[in-house]
PDB file of C-alpha atoms in Angstrom:
ATOM      1  CA  MET A   1     -27.159  -9.625  17.656  1.00 74.00           C
ATOM      2  CA  ALA A   2     -25.439 -12.141  15.860  1.00 90.00           C
ATOM      3  CA  ILE A   3     -22.765 -11.124  13.817  1.00 94.00           C
ATOM      4  CA  THR A   4     -21.930 -12.302  10.203  1.00 97.00           C
ATOM      5  CA  ILE A   5     -19.479 -11.572   7.967  1.00 97.00           C
ATOM      6  CA  ARG A   6     -18.999 -13.173   4.429  1.00 98.00           C
ATOM      7  CA  PRO A   7     -17.050 -12.092   1.088  1.00 98.00           C
ATOM      8  CA  ALA A   8     -18.467  -9.548  -1.766  1.00 98.00           C
ATOM      9  CA  VAL A   9     -19.376 -10.750  -4.371  1.00 98.00           C
ATOM     10  CA  ALA A  10     -20.127  -9.053  -7.318  1.00 98.00           C
ATOM     11  CA  ALA A  11     -23.983  -8.046  -6.607  1.00 98.00           C
ATOM     12  CA  ASP A  12     -22.698  -6.256  -3.379  1.00 98.00           C
ATOM     13  CA  VAL A  13     -20.853  -3.797  -5.669  1.00 98.00           C
ATOM     14  CA  PRO A  14     -24.045  -0.839  -4.790  1.00 98.00           C
ATOM     15  CA  GLN A  15     -23.711  -1.673  -1.191  1.00 98.00           C
ATOM     16  CA  ILE A  16     -19.441  -1.965  -0.828  1.00 98.00           C
ATOM     17  CA  LEU A  17     -19.923   2.165  -2.545  1.00 98.00           C
ATOM     18  CA  ASP A  18     -22.215   2.784  -0.455  1.00 98.00           C
ATOM     19  CA  PHE A  19     -19.772   2.180   2.605  1.00 98.00           C
ATOM     20  CA  ILE A  20     -17.246   3.944   0.848  1.00 98.00           C
ATOM     21  CA  ARG A  21     -19.729   7.174   0.665  1.00 97.00           C
ATOM     22  CA  ALA A  22     -20.286   7.157   4.014  1.00 97.00           C
ATOM     23  CA  LEU A  23     -15.969   6.331   5.060  1.00 95.00           C
ATOM     24  CA  ALA A  24     -15.720   9.344   3.167  1.00 96.00           C
ATOM     25  CA  THR A  25     -17.905  11.957   4.602  1.00 95.00           C
ATOM     26  CA  TYR A  26     -16.777  10.380   8.115  1.00 91.00           C
ATOM     27  CA  GLU A  27     -13.875  11.797   7.055  1.00 89.00           C
ATOM     28  CA  ARG A  28     -14.717  15.024   6.043  1.00 90.00           C
ATOM     29  CA  GLU A  29     -14.435  14.919   2.350  1.00 91.00           C
ATOM     30  CA  PRO A  30     -17.422  14.146   0.801  1.00 89.00           C
ATOM     31  CA  ASP A  31     -17.127  15.466  -3.001  1.00 94.00           C
ATOM     32  CA  ALA A  32     -14.324  13.072  -2.811  1.00 94.00           C
ATOM     33  CA  VAL A  33     -15.658   9.377  -3.986  1.00 97.00           C
ATOM     34  CA  THR A  34     -16.341   9.667  -7.643  1.00 97.00           C
ATOM     35  CA  ALA A  35     -16.068   5.670  -7.971  1.00 98.00           C
ATOM     36  CA  THR A  36     -18.707   4.267  -9.923  1.00 98.00           C
ATOM     37  CA  GLU A  37     -20.124   0.839  -9.435  1.00 98.00           C
ATOM     38  CA  GLU A  38     -18.739   0.019 -13.311  1.00 98.00           C
ATOM     39  CA  ASP A  39     -15.467   0.957 -11.501  1.00 98.00           C
ATOM     40  CA  LEU A  40     -15.898  -1.505  -8.488  1.00 98.00           C
ATOM     41  CA  LEU A  41     -17.563  -4.213 -10.370  1.00 98.00           C
ATOM     42  CA  ARG A  42     -14.563  -4.232 -12.836  1.00 97.00           C
ATOM     43  CA  ASP A  43     -11.448  -4.206 -10.955  1.00 97.00           C
ATOM     44  CA  GLY A  44     -12.752  -5.799  -8.024  1.00 98.00           C
ATOM     45  CA  PHE A  45     -14.368  -8.797  -9.709  1.00 97.00           C
ATOM     46  CA  GLY A  46     -12.410 -10.435 -12.601  1.00 93.00           C
ATOM     47  CA  PRO A  47     -10.052 -12.394 -13.000  1.00 91.00           C
ATOM     48  CA  ASN A  48      -7.308 -10.750 -11.978  1.00 90.00           C
ATOM     49  CA  PRO A  49      -8.673  -8.091  -9.066  1.00 95.00           C
ATOM     50  CA  PHE A  50      -7.002  -5.651  -7.895  1.00 96.00           C
ATOM     51  CA  TYR A  51      -8.813  -5.559  -4.394  1.00 98.00           C
ATOM     52  CA  PHE A  52     -11.079  -8.132  -1.798  1.00 98.00           C
ATOM     53  CA  CYS A  53     -13.942  -7.112   0.529  1.00 98.00           C
ATOM     54  CA  LEU A  54     -15.825  -8.545   3.943  1.00 98.00           C
ATOM     55  CA  ILE A  55     -19.542  -7.224   3.951  1.00 98.00           C
ATOM     56  CA  ALA A  56     -20.862  -7.127   8.205  1.00 98.00           C
ATOM     57  CA  GLU A  57     -24.532  -8.117   8.357  1.00 98.00           C
ATOM     58  CA  THR A  58     -26.158  -8.292  10.981  1.00 96.00           C
ATOM     59  CA  GLU A  59     -29.726 -10.175  11.084  1.00 92.00           C
ATOM     60  CA  GLY A  60     -28.969  -9.934   7.379  1.00 89.00           C
ATOM     61  CA  ALA A  61     -28.456  -5.798   7.719  1.00 96.00           C
ATOM     62  CA  PRO A  62     -25.261  -4.209   5.619  1.00 98.00           C
ATOM     63  CA  ALA A  63     -23.415  -3.229   9.002  1.00 98.00           C
ATOM     64  CA  GLY A  64     -20.089  -2.425   7.964  1.00 98.00           C
ATOM     65  CA  PHE A  65     -17.534  -3.783   5.431  1.00 98.00           C
ATOM     66  CA  ALA A  66     -13.528  -4.339   5.256  1.00 98.00           C
ATOM     67  CA  PHE A  67     -11.741  -3.860   1.616  1.00 98.00           C
ATOM     68  CA  TYR A  68      -8.498  -4.737   0.890  1.00 98.00           C
ATOM     69  CA  PHE A  69      -5.487  -5.862  -1.179  1.00 98.00           C
ATOM     70  CA  PHE A  70      -1.641  -7.435  -1.418  1.00 97.00           C
ATOM     71  CA  ASN A  71       0.981  -5.134  -0.434  1.00 97.00           C
ATOM     72  CA  TYR A  72       4.862  -7.000  -0.454  1.00 97.00           C
ATOM     73  CA  SER A  73       7.196  -6.721   2.510  1.00 96.00           C
ATOM     74  CA  THR A  74      11.144  -6.664   0.257  1.00 97.00           C
ATOM     75  CA  TRP A  75      13.124  -6.563   3.888  1.00 96.00           C
ATOM     76  CA  LEU A  76      10.620 -10.361   4.646  1.00 96.00           C
ATOM     77  CA  GLY A  77      10.338 -11.256   1.001  1.00 97.00           C
ATOM     78  CA  ARG A  78       6.740 -12.043   1.949  1.00 97.00           C
ATOM     79  CA  PRO A  79       3.328 -10.594   1.104  1.00 97.00           C
ATOM     80  CA  GLY A  80       1.464  -8.235   3.354  1.00 97.00           C
ATOM     81  CA  LEU A  81      -2.321  -7.652   3.234  1.00 98.00           C
ATOM     82  CA  TYR A  82      -2.893  -3.733   3.152  1.00 98.00           C
ATOM     83  CA  LEU A  83      -6.133  -2.867   4.685  1.00 98.00           C
ATOM     84  CA  GLU A  84      -7.697  -0.099   2.871  1.00 97.00           C
ATOM     85  CA  ASP A  85     -11.104   0.787   4.884  1.00 97.00           C
ATOM     86  CA  LEU A  86     -13.069  -0.152   7.878  1.00 96.00           C
ATOM     87  CA  PHE A  87     -16.092   0.859   7.992  1.00 97.00           C
ATOM     88  CA  VAL A  88     -18.848   0.303  10.134  1.00 97.00           C
ATOM     89  CA  TYR A  89     -22.385   2.507   9.889  1.00 97.00           C
ATOM     90  CA  PRO A  90     -22.539   4.722  13.029  1.00 95.00           C
ATOM     91  CA  GLU A  91     -25.928   3.110  14.324  1.00 96.00           C
ATOM     92  CA  PHE A  92     -24.276  -0.517  14.496  1.00 97.00           C
ATOM     93  CA  ARG A  93     -21.222   0.718  16.571  1.00 94.00           C
ATOM     94  CA  GLY A  94     -20.563  -0.712  19.641  1.00 93.00           C
ATOM     95  CA  LEU A  95     -21.895  -4.379  18.835  1.00 94.00           C
ATOM     96  CA  GLY A  96     -18.050  -5.367  17.906  1.00 95.00           C
ATOM     97  CA  ILE A  97     -18.834  -5.162  14.250  1.00 96.00           C
ATOM     98  CA  GLY A  98     -15.570  -3.668  13.503  1.00 95.00           C
ATOM     99  CA  LYS A  99     -13.781  -5.653  15.908  1.00 95.00           C
ATOM    100  CA  ALA A 100     -14.688  -8.703  13.964  1.00 96.00           C
ATOM    101  CA  LEU A 101     -13.526  -7.691  10.627  1.00 97.00           C
ATOM    102  CA  LEU A 102     -10.479  -6.707  12.059  1.00 97.00           C
ATOM    103  CA  GLN A 103      -9.777 -10.292  13.592  1.00 97.00           C
ATOM    104  CA  ARG A 104     -11.415 -12.135  10.344  1.00 98.00           C
ATOM    105  CA  VAL A 105      -8.720 -10.126   7.867  1.00 98.00           C
ATOM    106  CA  ALA A 106      -5.881 -10.878  10.002  1.00 97.00           C
ATOM    107  CA  ALA A 107      -6.799 -14.274   9.650  1.00 97.00           C
ATOM    108  CA  ILE A 108      -6.927 -13.958   6.131  1.00 98.00           C
ATOM    109  CA  ALA A 109      -3.632 -12.323   6.486  1.00 97.00           C
ATOM    110  CA  VAL A 110      -2.439 -15.578   8.283  1.00 97.00           C
ATOM    111  CA  GLU A 111      -3.873 -17.819   5.603  1.00 96.00           C
ATOM    112  CA  LYS A 112      -2.040 -16.331   3.088  1.00 94.00           C
ATOM    113  CA  GLY A 113       0.985 -16.394   5.007  1.00 94.00           C
ATOM    114  CA  CYS A 114       1.296 -12.836   4.700  1.00 96.00           C
ATOM    115  CA  PRO A 115       3.429 -11.500   8.255  1.00 95.00           C
ATOM    116  CA  ARG A 116       2.017  -7.978   8.801  1.00 96.00           C
ATOM    117  CA  MET A 117      -0.777  -5.864   8.390  1.00 97.00           C
ATOM    118  CA  GLN A 118      -1.044  -2.899   7.749  1.00 97.00           C
ATOM    119  CA  TRP A 119      -3.349   0.310   7.608  1.00 97.00           C
ATOM    120  CA  GLU A 120      -3.841   4.080   8.247  1.00 96.00           C
ATOM    121  CA  VAL A 121      -5.348   6.172   9.864  1.00 96.00           C
ATOM    122  CA  LEU A 122      -6.229  10.148  10.490  1.00 94.00           C
ATOM    123  CA  ASP A 123      -4.991  11.204  12.970  1.00 96.00           C
ATOM    124  CA  TRP A 124      -7.745  13.319  14.981  1.00 95.00           C
ATOM    125  CA  ASN A 125      -9.734  10.019  15.167  1.00 94.00           C
ATOM    126  CA  THR A 126      -9.474   9.267  18.421  1.00 96.00           C
ATOM    127  CA  PRO A 127     -11.736   6.689  19.060  1.00 93.00           C
ATOM    128  CA  ALA A 128      -9.863   4.579  16.150  1.00 94.00           C
ATOM    129  CA  ILE A 129      -6.626   4.963  17.494  1.00 97.00           C
ATOM    130  CA  GLU A 130      -7.818   3.297  20.319  1.00 96.00           C
ATOM    131  CA  PHE A 131      -9.768   0.737  18.824  1.00 94.00           C
ATOM    132  CA  TYR A 132      -6.655  -0.029  17.102  1.00 95.00           C
ATOM    133  CA  ARG A 133      -3.806   0.480  19.830  1.00 96.00           C
ATOM    134  CA  ALA A 134      -6.090  -2.089  21.936  1.00 94.00           C
ATOM    135  CA  MET A 135      -6.323  -4.604  19.002  1.00 92.00           C
ATOM    136  CA  GLY A 136      -2.235  -5.289  19.583  1.00 93.00           C
ATOM    137  CA  ALA A 137      -1.759  -2.079  16.521  1.00 96.00           C
ATOM    138  CA  GLU A 138       2.006  -0.471  16.528  1.00 97.00           C
ATOM    139  CA  PHE A 139       1.971   3.191  15.792  1.00 98.00           C
ATOM    140  CA  MET A 140       4.599   3.730  12.131  1.00 96.00           C
ATOM    141  CA  ASP A 141       4.967   7.727  13.012  1.00 96.00           C
ATOM    142  CA  GLU A 142       8.361   8.101  11.471  1.00 96.00           C
ATOM    143  CA  TRP A 143       7.513   7.120   8.256  1.00 96.00           C
ATOM    144  CA  ARG A 144       5.143  10.085   6.094  1.00 97.00           C
ATOM    145  CA  ASN A 145       3.490   9.587   3.284  1.00 97.00           C
ATOM    146  CA  VAL A 146       3.728  10.933   0.240  1.00 97.00           C
ATOM    147  CA  ARG A 147       1.690  11.506  -2.616  1.00 97.00           C
ATOM    148  CA  VAL A 148       1.813  12.591  -6.812  1.00 97.00           C
ATOM    149  CA  SER A 149      -1.226  13.605  -8.184  1.00 95.00           C
ATOM    150  CA  GLY A 150      -3.339  14.907 -11.024  1.00 92.00           C
ATOM    151  CA  THR A 151      -0.919  17.609 -13.055  1.00 93.00           C
ATOM    152  CA  ALA A 152       2.200  16.686 -11.055  1.00 95.00           C
ATOM    153  CA  LEU A 153       1.372  13.223 -11.844  1.00 97.00           C
ATOM    154  CA  GLN A 154       1.157  14.006 -15.799  1.00 96.00           C
ATOM    155  CA  ARG A 155       3.871  16.194 -15.650  1.00 95.00           C
ATOM    156  CA  LEU A 156       6.577  13.848 -13.411  1.00 96.00           C
ATOM    157  CA  ALA A 157       5.432  10.993 -16.063  1.00 96.00           C
ATOM    158  CA  GLY A 158       6.609  13.556 -19.174  1.00 91.00           C
ATOM    159  CA  SER A 159       9.357  15.219 -17.767  1.00 78.00           C
ATOM    160  CA  GLY A 160      11.102  11.653 -18.596  1.00 68.00           C
ATOM    161  CA  GLU A 161      10.248  11.295 -21.816  1.00 57.00           C
ATOM    162  CA  ASN A 162      12.706  11.310 -24.004  1.00 49.00           C
ATOM    163  CA  ARG A 163      15.076   9.761 -21.726  1.00 48.00           C
ATOM    164  CA  THR A 164      16.173   5.937 -22.446  1.00 44.00           C
TER     165      THR A 164
ATOM    166  CA  MET B   1      27.239   9.382 -18.446  1.00 74.00           C
ATOM    167  CA  ALA B   2      23.884   7.796 -19.957  1.00 90.00           C
ATOM    168  CA  ILE B   3      21.743   5.943 -17.388  1.00 94.00           C
ATOM    169  CA  THR B   4      19.700   2.918 -19.221  1.00 97.00           C
ATOM    170  CA  ILE B   5      16.172   1.935 -17.046  1.00 97.00           C
ATOM    171  CA  ARG B   6      14.465  -1.147 -18.071  1.00 98.00           C
ATOM    172  CA  PRO B   7      12.339  -3.802 -16.297  1.00 98.00           C
ATOM    173  CA  ALA B   8      14.054  -6.340 -13.821  1.00 98.00           C
ATOM    174  CA  VAL B   9      14.264  -9.849 -15.950  1.00 98.00           C
ATOM    175  CA  ALA B  10      14.416 -13.178 -13.438  1.00 98.00           C
ATOM    176  CA  ALA B  11      18.616 -13.163 -13.658  1.00 98.00           C
ATOM    177  CA  ASP B  12      17.929  -9.732 -11.753  1.00 98.00           C
ATOM    178  CA  VAL B  13      16.820 -11.304  -8.368  1.00 98.00           C
ATOM    179  CA  PRO B  14      20.387 -11.448  -6.389  1.00 98.00           C
ATOM    180  CA  GLN B  15      21.209  -8.080  -7.853  1.00 98.00           C
ATOM    181  CA  ILE B  16      17.731  -6.842  -6.417  1.00 98.00           C
ATOM    182  CA  LEU B  17      18.334  -8.385  -2.740  1.00 98.00           C
ATOM    183  CA  ASP B  18      21.507  -6.396  -3.345  1.00 98.00           C
ATOM    184  CA  PHE B  19      19.463  -3.446  -3.632  1.00 98.00           C
ATOM    185  CA  ILE B  20      17.135  -4.214  -0.877  1.00 98.00           C
ATOM    186  CA  ARG B  21      20.191  -4.761   1.646  1.00 97.00           C
ATOM    187  CA  ALA B  22      21.408  -1.130   0.454  1.00 97.00           C
ATOM    188  CA  LEU B  23      18.566   0.396   1.496  1.00 95.00           C
ATOM    189  CA  ALA B  24      17.589  -0.771   4.583  1.00 96.00           C
ATOM    190  CA  THR B  25      21.584  -0.601   5.644  1.00 95.00           C
ATOM    191  CA  TYR B  26      20.790   3.275   4.710  1.00 91.00           C
ATOM    192  CA  GLU B  27      17.248   3.582   6.667  1.00 89.00           C
ATOM    193  CA  ARG B  28      19.281   1.666   9.591  1.00 90.00           C
ATOM    194  CA  GLU B  29      18.203  -1.388   9.717  1.00 91.00           C
ATOM    195  CA  PRO B  30      20.710  -3.687   8.328  1.00 89.00           C
ATOM    196  CA  ASP B  31      19.270  -7.546   9.636  1.00 94.00           C
ATOM    197  CA  ALA B  32      16.138  -6.388   8.904  1.00 94.00           C
ATOM    198  CA  VAL B  33      16.035  -7.732   5.935  1.00 97.00           C
ATOM    199  CA  THR B  34      14.854 -12.067   5.527  1.00 97.00           C
ATOM    200  CA  ALA B  35      13.942 -12.078   1.892  1.00 98.00           C
ATOM    201  CA  THR B  36      15.804 -14.648  -0.120  1.00 98.00           C
ATOM    202  CA  GLU B  37      16.389 -14.915  -3.685  1.00 98.00           C
ATOM    203  CA  GLU B  38      13.589 -17.524  -3.599  1.00 98.00           C
ATOM    204  CA  ASP B  39      11.517 -15.406  -2.272  1.00 98.00           C
ATOM    205  CA  LEU B  40      12.092 -12.025  -4.220  1.00 98.00           C
ATOM    206  CA  LEU B  41      12.058 -15.179  -7.846  1.00 98.00           C
ATOM    207  CA  ARG B  42       8.410 -16.590  -6.520  1.00 97.00           C
ATOM    208  CA  ASP B  43       7.079 -13.135  -5.482  1.00 97.00           C
ATOM    209  CA  GLY B  44       8.479 -11.274  -8.636  1.00 98.00           C
ATOM    210  CA  PHE B  45       8.326 -13.819 -12.031  1.00 97.00           C
ATOM    211  CA  GLY B  46       5.149 -15.955 -11.168  1.00 93.00           C
ATOM    212  CA  PRO B  47       2.212 -15.936 -13.665  1.00 91.00           C
ATOM    213  CA  ASN B  48       0.582 -13.458 -10.860  1.00 90.00           C
ATOM    214  CA  PRO B  49       3.634 -11.237  -9.480  1.00 95.00           C
ATOM    215  CA  PHE B  50       2.993  -9.625  -6.793  1.00 96.00           C
ATOM    216  CA  TYR B  51       5.332  -6.726  -7.435  1.00 98.00           C
ATOM    217  CA  PHE B  52       7.281  -5.218 -10.046  1.00 98.00           C
ATOM    218  CA  CYS B  53      11.056  -3.901 -10.623  1.00 98.00           C
ATOM    219  CA  LEU B  54      12.739  -1.368 -12.908  1.00 98.00           C
ATOM    220  CA  ILE B  55      16.537  -1.708 -12.754  1.00 98.00           C
ATOM    221  CA  ALA B  56      18.938   1.705 -13.391  1.00 98.00           C
ATOM    222  CA  GLU B  57      22.375   1.192 -15.297  1.00 98.00           C
ATOM    223  CA  THR B  58      25.220   2.769 -15.800  1.00 96.00           C
ATOM    224  CA  GLU B  59      27.986   2.327 -18.584  1.00 92.00           C
ATOM    225  CA  GLY B  60      26.435  -1.596 -17.854  1.00 89.00           C
ATOM    226  CA  ALA B  61      26.411  -1.310 -13.737  1.00 96.00           C
ATOM    227  CA  PRO B  62      23.577  -1.525 -11.494  1.00 98.00           C
ATOM    228  CA  ALA B  63      23.237   1.920 -10.412  1.00 98.00           C
ATOM    229  CA  GLY B  64      19.563   1.649  -8.719  1.00 98.00           C
ATOM    230  CA  PHE B  65      16.474   0.316  -8.636  1.00 98.00           C
ATOM    231  CA  ALA B  66      12.490   1.085  -8.219  1.00 98.00           C
ATOM    232  CA  PHE B  67      10.043  -1.434  -6.561  1.00 98.00           C
ATOM    233  CA  TYR B  68       6.625  -1.235  -7.133  1.00 98.00           C
ATOM    234  CA  PHE B  69       2.974  -2.839  -6.674  1.00 98.00           C
ATOM    235  CA  PHE B  70      -0.769  -1.647  -7.080  1.00 97.00           C
ATOM    236  CA  ASN B  71      -2.646  -0.196  -4.513  1.00 97.00           C
ATOM    237  CA  TYR B  72      -6.359   0.434  -4.798  1.00 97.00           C
ATOM    238  CA  SER B  73      -8.171   4.207  -4.292  1.00 96.00           C
ATOM    239  CA  THR B  74     -12.012   3.475  -3.946  1.00 97.00           C
ATOM    240  CA  TRP B  75     -12.411   7.454  -3.712  1.00 96.00           C
ATOM    241  CA  LEU B  76     -11.575   6.722  -7.384  1.00 96.00           C
ATOM    242  CA  GLY B  77     -12.168   3.647  -7.932  1.00 97.00           C
ATOM    243  CA  ARG B  78      -8.917   2.927  -9.932  1.00 97.00           C
ATOM    244  CA  PRO B  79      -5.762   1.630  -8.882  1.00 97.00           C
ATOM    245  CA  GLY B  80      -2.753   3.554  -8.001  1.00 97.00           C
ATOM    246  CA  LEU B  81       0.907   2.927  -7.998  1.00 98.00           C
ATOM    247  CA  TYR B  82       2.576   2.242  -4.750  1.00 98.00           C
ATOM    248  CA  LEU B  83       5.854   2.470  -4.633  1.00 98.00           C
ATOM    249  CA  GLU B  84       7.954   0.463  -1.943  1.00 97.00           C
ATOM    250  CA  ASP B  85      11.382   1.870  -2.697  1.00 97.00           C
ATOM    251  CA  LEU B  86      13.895   3.982  -4.667  1.00 96.00           C
ATOM    252  CA  PHE B  87      17.220   3.449  -3.833  1.00 97.00           C
ATOM    253  CA  VAL B  88      20.592   4.676  -6.216  1.00 97.00           C
ATOM    254  CA  TYR B  89      24.327   3.394  -4.567  1.00 97.00           C
ATOM    255  CA  PRO B  90      26.042   6.059  -2.662  1.00 95.00           C
ATOM    256  CA  GLU B  91      28.758   6.094  -5.446  1.00 96.00           C
ATOM    257  CA  PHE B  92      26.078   7.185  -8.323  1.00 96.00           C
ATOM    258  CA  ARG B  93      24.277   9.457  -6.230  1.00 94.00           C
ATOM    259  CA  GLY B  94      24.425  13.199  -7.920  1.00 93.00           C
ATOM    260  CA  LEU B  95      23.502  11.984 -11.363  1.00 94.00           C
ATOM    261  CA  GLY B  96      19.871  12.155 -12.025  1.00 95.00           C
ATOM    262  CA  ILE B  97      19.666   8.865 -11.170  1.00 96.00           C
ATOM    263  CA  GLY B  98      16.924   8.596  -8.983  1.00 95.00           C
ATOM    264  CA  LYS B  99      14.964  11.671 -10.477  1.00 95.00           C
ATOM    265  CA  ALA B 100      14.928   9.197 -13.845  1.00 96.00           C
ATOM    266  CA  LEU B 101      13.789   6.377 -11.755  1.00 97.00           C
ATOM    267  CA  LEU B 102      11.011   8.238 -10.041  1.00 96.00           C
ATOM    268  CA  GLN B 103      10.173   9.638 -13.650  1.00 97.00           C
ATOM    269  CA  ARG B 104       9.599   5.585 -15.359  1.00 98.00           C
ATOM    270  CA  VAL B 105       7.643   4.535 -12.918  1.00 98.00           C
ATOM    271  CA  ALA B 106       6.077   7.768 -12.678  1.00 97.00           C
ATOM    272  CA  ALA B 107       4.781   7.282 -16.736  1.00 97.00           C
ATOM    273  CA  ILE B 108       4.395   3.840 -16.024  1.00 98.00           C
ATOM    274  CA  ALA B 109       1.111   4.699 -13.262  1.00 97.00           C
ATOM    275  CA  VAL B 110       0.148   6.741 -16.494  1.00 97.00           C
ATOM    276  CA  GLU B 111       0.359   4.259 -18.892  1.00 96.00           C
ATOM    277  CA  LYS B 112      -1.652   1.946 -15.888  1.00 94.00           C
ATOM    278  CA  GLY B 113      -4.741   4.499 -15.853  1.00 94.00           C
ATOM    279  CA  CYS B 114      -3.271   5.421 -12.091  1.00 96.00           C
ATOM    280  CA  PRO B 115      -4.931   8.830 -11.006  1.00 95.00           C
ATOM    281  CA  ARG B 116      -1.791   9.257  -8.351  1.00 95.00           C
ATOM    282  CA  MET B 117       1.509   7.513  -7.256  1.00 97.00           C
ATOM    283  CA  GLN B 118       1.999   6.958  -3.490  1.00 97.00           C
ATOM    284  CA  TRP B 119       5.283   5.985  -1.067  1.00 97.00           C
ATOM    285  CA  GLU B 120       6.502   6.345   2.077  1.00 96.00           C
ATOM    286  CA  VAL B 121       9.714   8.500   3.350  1.00 96.00           C
ATOM    287  CA  LEU B 122      11.645   8.529   6.882  1.00 94.00           C
ATOM    288  CA  ASP B 123      10.949  11.776   8.740  1.00 96.00           C
ATOM    289  CA  TRP B 124      14.780  11.987   9.335  1.00 95.00           C
ATOM    290  CA  ASN B 125      15.554  11.603   5.320  1.00 94.00           C
ATOM    291  CA  THR B 126      15.526  15.365   4.124  1.00 96.00           C
ATOM    292  CA  PRO B 127      17.460  14.995   0.864  1.00 93.00           C
ATOM    293  CA  ALA B 128      14.946  12.548   0.044  1.00 94.00           C
ATOM    294  CA  ILE B 129      11.715  14.701   1.548  1.00 97.00           C
ATOM    295  CA  GLU B 130      12.994  17.517  -0.304  1.00 96.00           C
ATOM    296  CA  PHE B 131      14.183  15.750  -3.636  1.00 94.00           C
ATOM    297  CA  TYR B 132      10.007  14.507  -3.289  1.00 95.00           C
ATOM    298  CA  ARG B 133       9.215  17.640  -3.081  1.00 96.00           C
ATOM    299  CA  ALA B 134      10.741  19.003  -5.765  1.00 94.00           C
ATOM    300  CA  MET B 135       9.062  16.266  -7.731  1.00 92.00           C
ATOM    301  CA  GLY B 136       5.712  18.214  -7.121  1.00 93.00           C
ATOM    302  CA  ALA B 137       4.517  15.641  -3.995  1.00 96.00           C
ATOM    303  CA  GLU B 138       2.325  16.442  -1.827  1.00 97.00           C
ATOM    304  CA  PHE B 139       3.116  14.993   1.749  1.00 98.00           C
ATOM    305  CA  MET B 140      -0.303  13.197   3.654  1.00 96.00           C
ATOM    306  CA  ASP B 141       1.069  14.185   7.585  1.00 96.00           C
ATOM    307  CA  GLU B 142      -2.991  13.989   8.803  1.00 96.00           C
ATOM    308  CA  TRP B 143      -2.165  10.124   8.019  1.00 96.00           C
ATOM    309  CA  ARG B 144      -0.635   7.836  10.205  1.00 97.00           C
ATOM    310  CA  ASN B 145       0.469   4.166   9.982  1.00 97.00           C
ATOM    311  CA  VAL B 146      -0.528   1.010  11.168  1.00 97.00           C
ATOM    312  CA  ARG B 147       0.866  -1.960  11.724  1.00 97.00           C
ATOM    313  CA  VAL B 148       0.142  -5.689  13.039  1.00 97.00           C
ATOM    314  CA  SER B 149       2.912  -8.549  13.030  1.00 95.00           C
ATOM    315  CA  GLY B 150       4.304 -11.753  14.574  1.00 92.00           C
ATOM    316  CA  THR B 151       2.756 -12.684  17.406  1.00 93.00           C
ATOM    317  CA  ALA B 152       0.125  -8.886  17.661  1.00 95.00           C
ATOM    318  CA  LEU B 153      -1.717 -10.867  14.626  1.00 97.00           C
ATOM    319  CA  GLN B 154      -1.356 -14.431  15.252  1.00 96.00           C
ATOM    320  CA  ARG B 155      -3.519 -13.368  18.181  1.00 95.00           C
ATOM    321  CA  LEU B 156      -6.115 -10.928  16.045  1.00 96.00           C
ATOM    322  CA  ALA B 157      -6.376 -14.205  13.875  1.00 96.00           C
ATOM    323  CA  GLY B 158      -7.070 -17.100  16.475  1.00 91.00           C
ATOM    324  CA  SER B 159      -9.069 -14.179  18.813  1.00 79.00           C
ATOM    325  CA  GLY B 160     -12.651 -14.678  15.946  1.00 68.00           C
ATOM    326  CA  GLU B 161     -11.555 -17.994  14.968  1.00 57.00           C
ATOM    327  CA  ASN B 162     -15.615 -18.583  17.336  1.00 49.00           C
ATOM    328  CA  ARG B 163     -16.765 -16.488  15.106  1.00 48.00           C
ATOM    329  CA  THR B 164     -19.537 -17.368  11.838  1.00 44.00           C
TER     330      THR B 164
END
């Protein structure tokens, strides 16, 4: 079955949102997606996009996507590629689509001069972990991910407001 | 002691590199920094910067810095703020400079409409972990950090080159 990978265009936004929702369901957070088509259109397809997206198709049918943007390595003095989402619909798994997407993203990283690409995986997602390991990935387990959001972020932002 | 926090300008690049090297030494990787002043100038102070930086000073002396850029939440449909580095020179610790920098970064996140800010911490860095917890941070320990770099990235990029 032929796999085609192409950059997403603005008309793909409804499809991108479907991929995002399907991935959230797989990650056991089906209600976590509040993003709208308007959000994705505004942030991905303006003059200075916050993100980029690839769509994988098999015989014209959308099968998977990769969603990425650029971070920065202070040690290397170069932008890196950050892969936010990589997803293939369940009915299209086992055809090499995930691998093809990952390879294409890696090729973009190399083309853009990024010395590395990074992403995250849920610790219970054994098939993905084994797949990434087979692709040459390292697991940076000494680094813990930290987040401040919602009211905690508002409080932190507000608590320094009288500072020069 | 008065703490002043200001956005970095191009003339701060040598100072930014000194902060980056001092942080790498603290993180037990003193030889990992290959970034040059040219790299930081090109990537942070052009028309579409890859990163942003705040400098903290006490009585005119550089004391600490925060280095950040924007990522993207597919669930929320909004950019988020990613804090790559937060560092205070050892001789300036205990004065509230780290907290002031974190508060300023949080205020920038709120101002830019980011629903969250994120960063990473080394699992042995107990003082930092306790500090972040006190600031309202959550630890996303179910997410493992994955990376492909160097020859593994080249190999992954090259292995898909004949794919349509």
